[in-house]
Coordinates of C-alpha atoms and ligand atoms in Angstrom, one line a residue:
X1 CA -9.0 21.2 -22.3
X2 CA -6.1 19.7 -24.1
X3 CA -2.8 18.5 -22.7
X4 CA -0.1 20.6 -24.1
X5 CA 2.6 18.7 -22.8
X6 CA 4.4 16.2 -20.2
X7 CA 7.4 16.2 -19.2
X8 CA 9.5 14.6 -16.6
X9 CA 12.5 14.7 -14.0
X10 CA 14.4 12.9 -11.3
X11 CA 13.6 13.1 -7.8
X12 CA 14.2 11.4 -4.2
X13 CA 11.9 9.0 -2.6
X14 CA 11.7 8.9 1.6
X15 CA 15.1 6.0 1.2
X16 CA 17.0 8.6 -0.5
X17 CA 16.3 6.8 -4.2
X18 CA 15.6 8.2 -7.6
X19 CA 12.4 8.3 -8.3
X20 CA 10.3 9.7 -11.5
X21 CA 8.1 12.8 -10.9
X22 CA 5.4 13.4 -13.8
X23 CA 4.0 16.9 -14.7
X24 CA 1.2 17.7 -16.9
X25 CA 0.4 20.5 -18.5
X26 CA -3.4 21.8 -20.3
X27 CA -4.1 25.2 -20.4
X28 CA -3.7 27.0 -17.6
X29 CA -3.4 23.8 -14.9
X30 CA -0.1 21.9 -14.2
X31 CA -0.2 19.2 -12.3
X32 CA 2.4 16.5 -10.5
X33 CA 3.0 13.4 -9.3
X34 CA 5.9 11.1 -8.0
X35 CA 5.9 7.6 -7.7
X36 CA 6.6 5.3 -4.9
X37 CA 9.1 2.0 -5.0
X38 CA 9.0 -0.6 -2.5
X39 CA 11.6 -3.4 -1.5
X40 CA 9.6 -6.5 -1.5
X41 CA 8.3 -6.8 -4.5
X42 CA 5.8 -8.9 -5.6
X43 CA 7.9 -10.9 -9.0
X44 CA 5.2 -10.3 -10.9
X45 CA 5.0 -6.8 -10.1
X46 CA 4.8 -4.1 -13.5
X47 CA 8.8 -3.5 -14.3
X48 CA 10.0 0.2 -12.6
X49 CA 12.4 0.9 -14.8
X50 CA 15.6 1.9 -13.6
X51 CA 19.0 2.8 -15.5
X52 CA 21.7 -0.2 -14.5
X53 CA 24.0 2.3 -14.6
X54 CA 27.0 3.2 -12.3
X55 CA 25.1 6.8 -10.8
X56 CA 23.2 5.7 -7.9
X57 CA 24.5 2.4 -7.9
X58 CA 22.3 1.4 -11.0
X59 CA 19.0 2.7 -9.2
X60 CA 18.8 5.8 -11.6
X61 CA 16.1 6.7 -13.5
X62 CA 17.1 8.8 -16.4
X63 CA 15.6 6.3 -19.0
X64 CA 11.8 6.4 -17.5
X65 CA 12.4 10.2 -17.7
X66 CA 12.9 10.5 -21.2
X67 CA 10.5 8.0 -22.3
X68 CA 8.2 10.8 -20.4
X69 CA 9.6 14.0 -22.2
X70 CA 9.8 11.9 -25.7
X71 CA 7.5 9.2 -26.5
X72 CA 5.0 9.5 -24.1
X73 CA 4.9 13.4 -24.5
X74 CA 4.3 12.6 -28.0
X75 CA 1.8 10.1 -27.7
X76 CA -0.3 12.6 -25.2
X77 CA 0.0 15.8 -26.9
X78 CA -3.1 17.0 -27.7
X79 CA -5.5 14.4 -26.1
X80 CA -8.3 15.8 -23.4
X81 CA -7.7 15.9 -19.6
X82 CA -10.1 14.8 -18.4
X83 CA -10.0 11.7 -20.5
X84 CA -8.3 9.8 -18.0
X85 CA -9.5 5.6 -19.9
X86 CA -8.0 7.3 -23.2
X87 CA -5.0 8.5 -21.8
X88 CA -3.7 5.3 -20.1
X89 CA -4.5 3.0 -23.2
X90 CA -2.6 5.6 -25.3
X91 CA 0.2 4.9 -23.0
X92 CA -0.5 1.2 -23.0
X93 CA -0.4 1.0 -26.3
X94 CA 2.7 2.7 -26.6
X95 CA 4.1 0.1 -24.7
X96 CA 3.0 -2.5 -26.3
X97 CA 4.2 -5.1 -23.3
X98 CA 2.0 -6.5 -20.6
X99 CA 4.2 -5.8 -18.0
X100 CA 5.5 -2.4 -19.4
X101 CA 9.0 -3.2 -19.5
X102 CA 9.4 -0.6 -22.5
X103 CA 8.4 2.4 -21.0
X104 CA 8.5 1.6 -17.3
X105 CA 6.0 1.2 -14.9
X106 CA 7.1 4.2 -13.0
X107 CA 7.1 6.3 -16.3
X108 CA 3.7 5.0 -17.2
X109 CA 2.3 5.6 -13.6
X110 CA 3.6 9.2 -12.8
X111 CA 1.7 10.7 -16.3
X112 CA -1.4 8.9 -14.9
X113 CA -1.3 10.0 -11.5
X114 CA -0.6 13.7 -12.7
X115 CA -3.3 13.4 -15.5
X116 CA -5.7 12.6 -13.3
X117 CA -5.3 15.6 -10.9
X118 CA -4.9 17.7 -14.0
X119 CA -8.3 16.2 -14.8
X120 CA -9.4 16.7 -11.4
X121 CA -8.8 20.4 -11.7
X122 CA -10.2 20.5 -15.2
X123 CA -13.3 19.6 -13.7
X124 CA -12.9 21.9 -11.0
X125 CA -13.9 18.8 -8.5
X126 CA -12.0 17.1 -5.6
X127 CA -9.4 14.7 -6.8
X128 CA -11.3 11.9 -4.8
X129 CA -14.7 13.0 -6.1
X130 CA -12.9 12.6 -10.4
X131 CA -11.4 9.3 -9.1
X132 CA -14.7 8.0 -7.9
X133 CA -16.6 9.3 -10.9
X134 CA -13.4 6.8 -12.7
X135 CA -14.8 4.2 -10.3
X136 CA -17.9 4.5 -10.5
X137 CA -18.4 5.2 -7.4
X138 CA -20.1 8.1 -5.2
X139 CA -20.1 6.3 -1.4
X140 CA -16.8 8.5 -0.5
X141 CA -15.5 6.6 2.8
X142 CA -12.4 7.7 4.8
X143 CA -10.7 4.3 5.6
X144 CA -9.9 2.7 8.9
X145 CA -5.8 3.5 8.7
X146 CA -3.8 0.2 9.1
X147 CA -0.4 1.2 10.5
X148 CA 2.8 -0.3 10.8
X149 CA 4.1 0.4 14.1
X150 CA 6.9 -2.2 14.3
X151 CA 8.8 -3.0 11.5
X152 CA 10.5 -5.9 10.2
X153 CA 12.0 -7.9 7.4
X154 CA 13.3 -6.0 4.8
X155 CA 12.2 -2.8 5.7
X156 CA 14.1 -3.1 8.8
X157 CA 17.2 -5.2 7.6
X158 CA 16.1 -8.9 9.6
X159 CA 15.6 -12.1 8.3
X160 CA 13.1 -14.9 8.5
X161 CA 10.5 -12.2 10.0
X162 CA 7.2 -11.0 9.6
X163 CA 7.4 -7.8 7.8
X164 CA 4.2 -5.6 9.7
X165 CA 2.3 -5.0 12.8
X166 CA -0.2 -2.7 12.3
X167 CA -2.8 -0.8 14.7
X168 CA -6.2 -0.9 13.1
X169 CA -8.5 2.1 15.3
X170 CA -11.9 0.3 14.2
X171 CA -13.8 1.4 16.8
X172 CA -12.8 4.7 16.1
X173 CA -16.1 7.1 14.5
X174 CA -14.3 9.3 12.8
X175 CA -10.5 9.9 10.9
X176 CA -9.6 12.2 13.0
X177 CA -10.6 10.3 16.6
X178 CA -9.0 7.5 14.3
X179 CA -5.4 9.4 13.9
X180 CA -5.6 10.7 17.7
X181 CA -6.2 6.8 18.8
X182 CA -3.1 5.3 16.9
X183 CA -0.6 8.7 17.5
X184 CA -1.5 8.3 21.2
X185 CA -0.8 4.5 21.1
X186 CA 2.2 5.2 19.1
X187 CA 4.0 7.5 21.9
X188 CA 3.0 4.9 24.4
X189 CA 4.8 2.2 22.5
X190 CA 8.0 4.1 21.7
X191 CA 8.0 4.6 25.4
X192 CA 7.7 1.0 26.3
X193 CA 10.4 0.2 23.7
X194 CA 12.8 2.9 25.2
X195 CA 12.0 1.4 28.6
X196 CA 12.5 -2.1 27.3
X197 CA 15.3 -1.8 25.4
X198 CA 17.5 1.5 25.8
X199 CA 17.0 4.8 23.7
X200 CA 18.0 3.2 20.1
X201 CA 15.1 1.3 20.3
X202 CA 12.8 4.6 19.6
X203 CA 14.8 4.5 16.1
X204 CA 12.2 2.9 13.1
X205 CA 12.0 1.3 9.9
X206 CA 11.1 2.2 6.5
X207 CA 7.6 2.8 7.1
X208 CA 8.1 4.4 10.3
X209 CA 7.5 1.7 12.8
X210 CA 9.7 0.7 15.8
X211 CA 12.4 -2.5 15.1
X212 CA 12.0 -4.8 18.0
X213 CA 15.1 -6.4 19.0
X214 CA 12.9 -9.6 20.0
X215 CA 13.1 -12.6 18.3
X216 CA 9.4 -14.1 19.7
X217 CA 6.9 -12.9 17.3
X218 CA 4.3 -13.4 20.6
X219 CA 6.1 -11.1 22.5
X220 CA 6.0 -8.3 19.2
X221 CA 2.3 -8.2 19.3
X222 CA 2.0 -8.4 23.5
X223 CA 4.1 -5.4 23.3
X224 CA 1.5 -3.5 20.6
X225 CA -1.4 -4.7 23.0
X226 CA 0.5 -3.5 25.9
X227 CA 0.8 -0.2 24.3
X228 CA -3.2 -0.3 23.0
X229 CA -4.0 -0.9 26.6
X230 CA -2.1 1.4 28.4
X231 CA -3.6 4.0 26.3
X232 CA -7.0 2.9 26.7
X233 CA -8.2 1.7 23.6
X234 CA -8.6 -1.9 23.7
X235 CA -11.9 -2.1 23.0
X236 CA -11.3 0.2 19.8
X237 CA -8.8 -0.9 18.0
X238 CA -7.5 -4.1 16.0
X239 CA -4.2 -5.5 14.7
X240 CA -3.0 -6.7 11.5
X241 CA -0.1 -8.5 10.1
X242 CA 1.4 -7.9 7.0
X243 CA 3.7 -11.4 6.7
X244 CA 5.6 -10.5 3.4
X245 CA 5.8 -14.7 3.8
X246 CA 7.8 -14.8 0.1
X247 CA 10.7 -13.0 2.0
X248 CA 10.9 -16.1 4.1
X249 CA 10.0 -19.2 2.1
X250 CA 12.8 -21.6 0.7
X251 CA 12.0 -24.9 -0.8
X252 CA 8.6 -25.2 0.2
X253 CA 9.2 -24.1 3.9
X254 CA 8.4 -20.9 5.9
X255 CA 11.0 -19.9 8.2
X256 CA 9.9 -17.5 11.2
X257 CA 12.7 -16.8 13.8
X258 CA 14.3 -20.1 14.5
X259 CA 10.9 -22.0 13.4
X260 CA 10.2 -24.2 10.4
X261 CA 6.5 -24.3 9.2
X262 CA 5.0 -26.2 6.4
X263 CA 1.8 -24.2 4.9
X264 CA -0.6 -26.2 7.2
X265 CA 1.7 -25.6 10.4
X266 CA 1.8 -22.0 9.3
X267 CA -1.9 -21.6 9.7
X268 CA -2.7 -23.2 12.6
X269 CA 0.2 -20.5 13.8
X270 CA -1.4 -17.4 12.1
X271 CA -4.9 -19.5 13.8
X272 CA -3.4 -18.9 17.7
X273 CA -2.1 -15.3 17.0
X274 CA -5.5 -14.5 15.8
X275 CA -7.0 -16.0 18.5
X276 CA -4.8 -14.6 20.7
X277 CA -4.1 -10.9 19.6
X278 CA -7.4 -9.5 18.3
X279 CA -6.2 -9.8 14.7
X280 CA -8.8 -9.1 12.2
X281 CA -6.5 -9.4 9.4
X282 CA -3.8 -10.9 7.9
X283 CA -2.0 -10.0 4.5
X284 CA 0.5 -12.3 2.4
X285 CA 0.5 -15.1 5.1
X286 CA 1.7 -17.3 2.6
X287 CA 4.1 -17.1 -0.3
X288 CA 3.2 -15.9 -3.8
X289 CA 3.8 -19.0 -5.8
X290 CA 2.1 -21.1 -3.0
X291 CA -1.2 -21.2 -4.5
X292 CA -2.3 -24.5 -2.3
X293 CA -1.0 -22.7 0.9
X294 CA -2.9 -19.5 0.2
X295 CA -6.4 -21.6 -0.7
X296 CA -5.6 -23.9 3.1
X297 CA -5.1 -20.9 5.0
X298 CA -8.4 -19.0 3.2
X299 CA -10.5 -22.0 4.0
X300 CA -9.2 -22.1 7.7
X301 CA -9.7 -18.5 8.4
X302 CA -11.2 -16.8 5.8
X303 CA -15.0 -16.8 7.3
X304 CA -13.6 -15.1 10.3
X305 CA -11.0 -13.2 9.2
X306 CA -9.9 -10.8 6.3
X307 CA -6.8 -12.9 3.7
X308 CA -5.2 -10.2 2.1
X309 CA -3.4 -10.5 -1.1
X310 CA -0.4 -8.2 -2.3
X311 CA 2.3 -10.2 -3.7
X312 CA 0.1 -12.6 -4.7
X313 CA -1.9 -10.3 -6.7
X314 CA 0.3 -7.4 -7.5
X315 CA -2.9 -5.5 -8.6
X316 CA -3.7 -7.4 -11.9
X317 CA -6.6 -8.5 -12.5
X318 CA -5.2 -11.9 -14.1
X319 CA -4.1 -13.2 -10.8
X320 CA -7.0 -11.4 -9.1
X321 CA -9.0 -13.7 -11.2
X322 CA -7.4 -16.6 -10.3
X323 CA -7.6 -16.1 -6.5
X324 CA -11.3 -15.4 -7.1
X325 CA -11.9 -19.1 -8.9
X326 CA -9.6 -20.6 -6.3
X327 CA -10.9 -19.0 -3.0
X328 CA -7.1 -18.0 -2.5
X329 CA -8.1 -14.7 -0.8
X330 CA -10.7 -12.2 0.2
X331 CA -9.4 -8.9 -0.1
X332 CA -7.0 -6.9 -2.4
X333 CA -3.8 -4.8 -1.1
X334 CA -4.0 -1.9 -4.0
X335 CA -0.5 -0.3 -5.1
X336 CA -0.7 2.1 -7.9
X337 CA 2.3 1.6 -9.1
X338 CA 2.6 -2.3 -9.1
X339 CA 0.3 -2.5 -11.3
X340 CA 1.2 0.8 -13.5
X341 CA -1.8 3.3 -14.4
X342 CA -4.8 4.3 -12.6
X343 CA -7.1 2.8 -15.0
X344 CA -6.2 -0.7 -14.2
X345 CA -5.5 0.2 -10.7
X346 CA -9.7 1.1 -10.6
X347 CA -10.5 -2.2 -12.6
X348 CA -8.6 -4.2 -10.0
X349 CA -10.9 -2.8 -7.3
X350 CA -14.1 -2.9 -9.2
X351 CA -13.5 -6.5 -10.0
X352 CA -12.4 -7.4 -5.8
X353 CA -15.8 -5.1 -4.5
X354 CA -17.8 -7.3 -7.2
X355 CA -16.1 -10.3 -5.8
X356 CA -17.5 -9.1 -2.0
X357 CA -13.8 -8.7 -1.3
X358 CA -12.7 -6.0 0.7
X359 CA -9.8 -3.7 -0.6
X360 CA -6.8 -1.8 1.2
X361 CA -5.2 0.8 -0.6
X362 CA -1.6 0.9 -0.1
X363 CA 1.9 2.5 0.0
X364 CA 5.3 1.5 -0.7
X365 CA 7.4 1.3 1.6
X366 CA 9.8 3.8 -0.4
X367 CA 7.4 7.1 -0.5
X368 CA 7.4 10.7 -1.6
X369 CA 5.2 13.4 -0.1
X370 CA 2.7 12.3 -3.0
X371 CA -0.9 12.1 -1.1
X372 CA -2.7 10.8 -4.2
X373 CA -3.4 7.5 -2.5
X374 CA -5.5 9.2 0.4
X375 CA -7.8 10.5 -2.8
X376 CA -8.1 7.1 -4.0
X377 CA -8.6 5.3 -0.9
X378 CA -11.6 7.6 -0.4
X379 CA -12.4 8.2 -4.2
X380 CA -12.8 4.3 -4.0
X381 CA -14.8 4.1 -0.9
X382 CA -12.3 1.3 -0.2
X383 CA -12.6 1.8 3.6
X384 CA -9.1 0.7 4.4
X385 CA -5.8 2.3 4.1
X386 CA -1.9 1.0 4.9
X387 CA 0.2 4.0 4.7
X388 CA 2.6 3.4 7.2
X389 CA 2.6 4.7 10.8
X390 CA 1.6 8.3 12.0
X391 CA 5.0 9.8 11.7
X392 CA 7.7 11.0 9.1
X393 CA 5.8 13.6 6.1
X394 CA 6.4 10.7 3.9
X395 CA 3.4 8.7 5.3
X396 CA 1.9 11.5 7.3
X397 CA 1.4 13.5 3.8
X398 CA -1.3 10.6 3.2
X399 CA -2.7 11.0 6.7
X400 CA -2.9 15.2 6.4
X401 CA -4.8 14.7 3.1
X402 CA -7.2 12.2 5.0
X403 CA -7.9 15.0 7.5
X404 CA -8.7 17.7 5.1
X405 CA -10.9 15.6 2.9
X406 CA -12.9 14.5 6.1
X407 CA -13.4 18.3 7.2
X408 CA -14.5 18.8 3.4
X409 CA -17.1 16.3 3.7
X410 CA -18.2 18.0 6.7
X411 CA -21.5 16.2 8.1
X412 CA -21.5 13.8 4.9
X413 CA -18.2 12.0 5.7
X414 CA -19.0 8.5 6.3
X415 CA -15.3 6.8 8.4
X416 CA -14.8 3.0 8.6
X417 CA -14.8 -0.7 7.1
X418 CA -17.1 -1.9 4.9
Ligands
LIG1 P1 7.0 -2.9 -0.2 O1 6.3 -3.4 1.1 O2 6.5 -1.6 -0.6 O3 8.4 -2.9 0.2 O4 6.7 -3.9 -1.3 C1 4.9 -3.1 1.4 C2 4.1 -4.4 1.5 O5 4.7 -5.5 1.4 O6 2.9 -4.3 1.7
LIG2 ZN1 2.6 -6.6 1.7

């Protein structure tokens, strides 16, 4: 089947931005996607290309649109489906750039994304089962869902803060016990924070997590545990931090709260919360041009715990390399659209799992009600996920998609961490 054309339009992500929404059409299939954006970007990150103009306060993108309806719609005409390598290198190649700064990232990644699900249907297979057949890959896993339940830094307008505390449900033996664990823990914690802190504080962040008005980053994750506790799970579920530490380094210090840390005094922190809150893992501890801090904090904890890399990384197997050869990390955050196709996005996990590096595949925190990701995570048999917390269709859309690939799976779906 042969793509007969792709075009493109404006549309709004979950922060009330433009964002580009690809569709594809061959034969008698059309198919969509939308991309995500986030706000703290990794500065390596492939370039979303946005129009610098005065509509939407320069945030438009008009120009990643029309690359879509002209030169990338030119490029694809014509080309198989279902030939998902082909398609991406013809739009590579088009762009010419390594960080696709001509096209756009988001112009590049939205044809992808919708090619694939064209391809998907092409097939007549499950979009997870054509992504793993990309992969390589036929162990379909639903992942253990890291979620965000209290917000900070950027997505929830504070400074010198850790960015995410998630909820892990490890324990948890299937998705769907898995999504009943962290909802149930979720309602206990709004509670808490209502209790704690007056009705505002059920309000949440971009990801859907609660914003603590507490400046102790101990009394953040005693208040998660409480929550855990209180709903019985303690024994079944995890946390996770998601530092976002490059919002919060300036000239070669980290800055938490009122606290200074050097790199070393920043581990031997991240050490005691470990210890102390049942964390199993701990992404961007340390900042993204900190490459000694990163390899410290990996020999410290990395035996015992999981070092995830996002900023760090952004998805590209160049610096994924590099963290390899330097013991910087052991595990990959994957975001489709930092890195800008789903070719490469399937490279950089192929290259982590051959590393014995565990991978979470991840949101933005701007998202769409686009559920590719749940496909991929699964499609991947990545065994993680971070999509956010349980609420708002923006993230829950991802957490939906979970459920009905789990009931499709029936007796063979296999739930958890590798
Ligand atoms: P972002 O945040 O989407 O705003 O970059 C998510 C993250 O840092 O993991
Ligand atoms: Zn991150």
């Amino acid at each position: 089947m042969k793509i007969d054309y792709v075009k493109a339009r404006q549309v709004f992500d979950s922060r009330g931005n433009p964002t580009v929404e690809a569709e594809i059409k061959a034969g008698k299939i059309i198919e969509r996607a939308i991309v995500a954006s986030g706000a703290s970007t990794g500065s390596n990150e492939a370039i979303e290309l946005r129009d610098k103009e005065t509509a939407f306060k320069g945030k438009g993108v008009l120009k990643a649109v029309s690359n879509i309806n002209k030169k990338i719609n030119s490029k694809l005409k014509g080309m198989g489906i279902s030939a998902q390598k082909e398609i991406d290198s013809a739009m590579l190649e088009l762009d010419g750039t390594e960080n696709k700064s001509v096209l756009g990232a988001n112009a590049v990644v939205s044809v992808s994304m919708a090619a694939a699900r064209a391809g998907a249907k092409a097939k007549e297979i499950p979009l997870y089962q054509y992504l793993g057949e990309l992969a390589g890959n036929k162990k379909f896993v639903l992942p253990v869902p890291q979620m965000n339940v209290l917000n900070g830094g950027k997505h929830a307008g504070l400074e010198n803060d850790i960015q995410e505390r998630m909820i892990c449900p490890i324990g948890a033996k299937t998705f769907n016990e898995a999504m009943q664990i962290s909802t149930e823990i979720y309602h206990i914690l709004k509670s808490l924070m209502k209790k704690k802190f007056g009705s505002v504080a059920g309000l949440i962040g971009d990801e859907g997590g609660f914003v603590a008005q507490i400046k102790n980053e101990e009394e953040k994750l005693e208040l998660i545990l409480k929550a855990v506790e209180e709903a019985g799970y303690l024994d079944k579920v995890s946390l996770a931090i998601d530092c976002a530490s490059s919002e919060f380094f300036k000239d070669g210090n980290y800055f938490i709260g009122e606290k200074k840390f050097s790199a070393g005094e920043l581990t031997d922190f991240y050490s005691e919360l470990t210890e102390k809150f049942n964390i199993y893992s701990i992404e961007d501890g340390m900042a993204e041009e900190d490459w000694i801090g990163w390899k410290q904090l990996t020999a410290k904890l990395g035996n015992k715990i999981q070092i995830v890399g996002d900023d760090l990384l952004v998805t590209n197997i160049k610096f994924i390399e590099k963290a390899i050869k330097e013991k910087s990390c052991n595990a990959l955050l994957l975001k489709v659209n930092q890195i800008g196709s789903v070719t490469e996005s399937i490279e950089s996990a192929n290259l982590s799992f051959k590393s014995n590096w565990n991978v979470v595949v991840s949101h933005r925190s701007g998202e769409t009600e686009d559920s590719f990701i749940a496909d991929l995570a699964v499609g991947l048999g990545a065994g993680q996920s971070k999509f956010g917390a349980p609420v708002r269709s923006d993230r829950n859309a991802k957490y939906n998609q979970l459920l009905r690939i789990e009931e499709a799976l029936g007796k063979n779906a296999v739930f958890g961490k590798k």
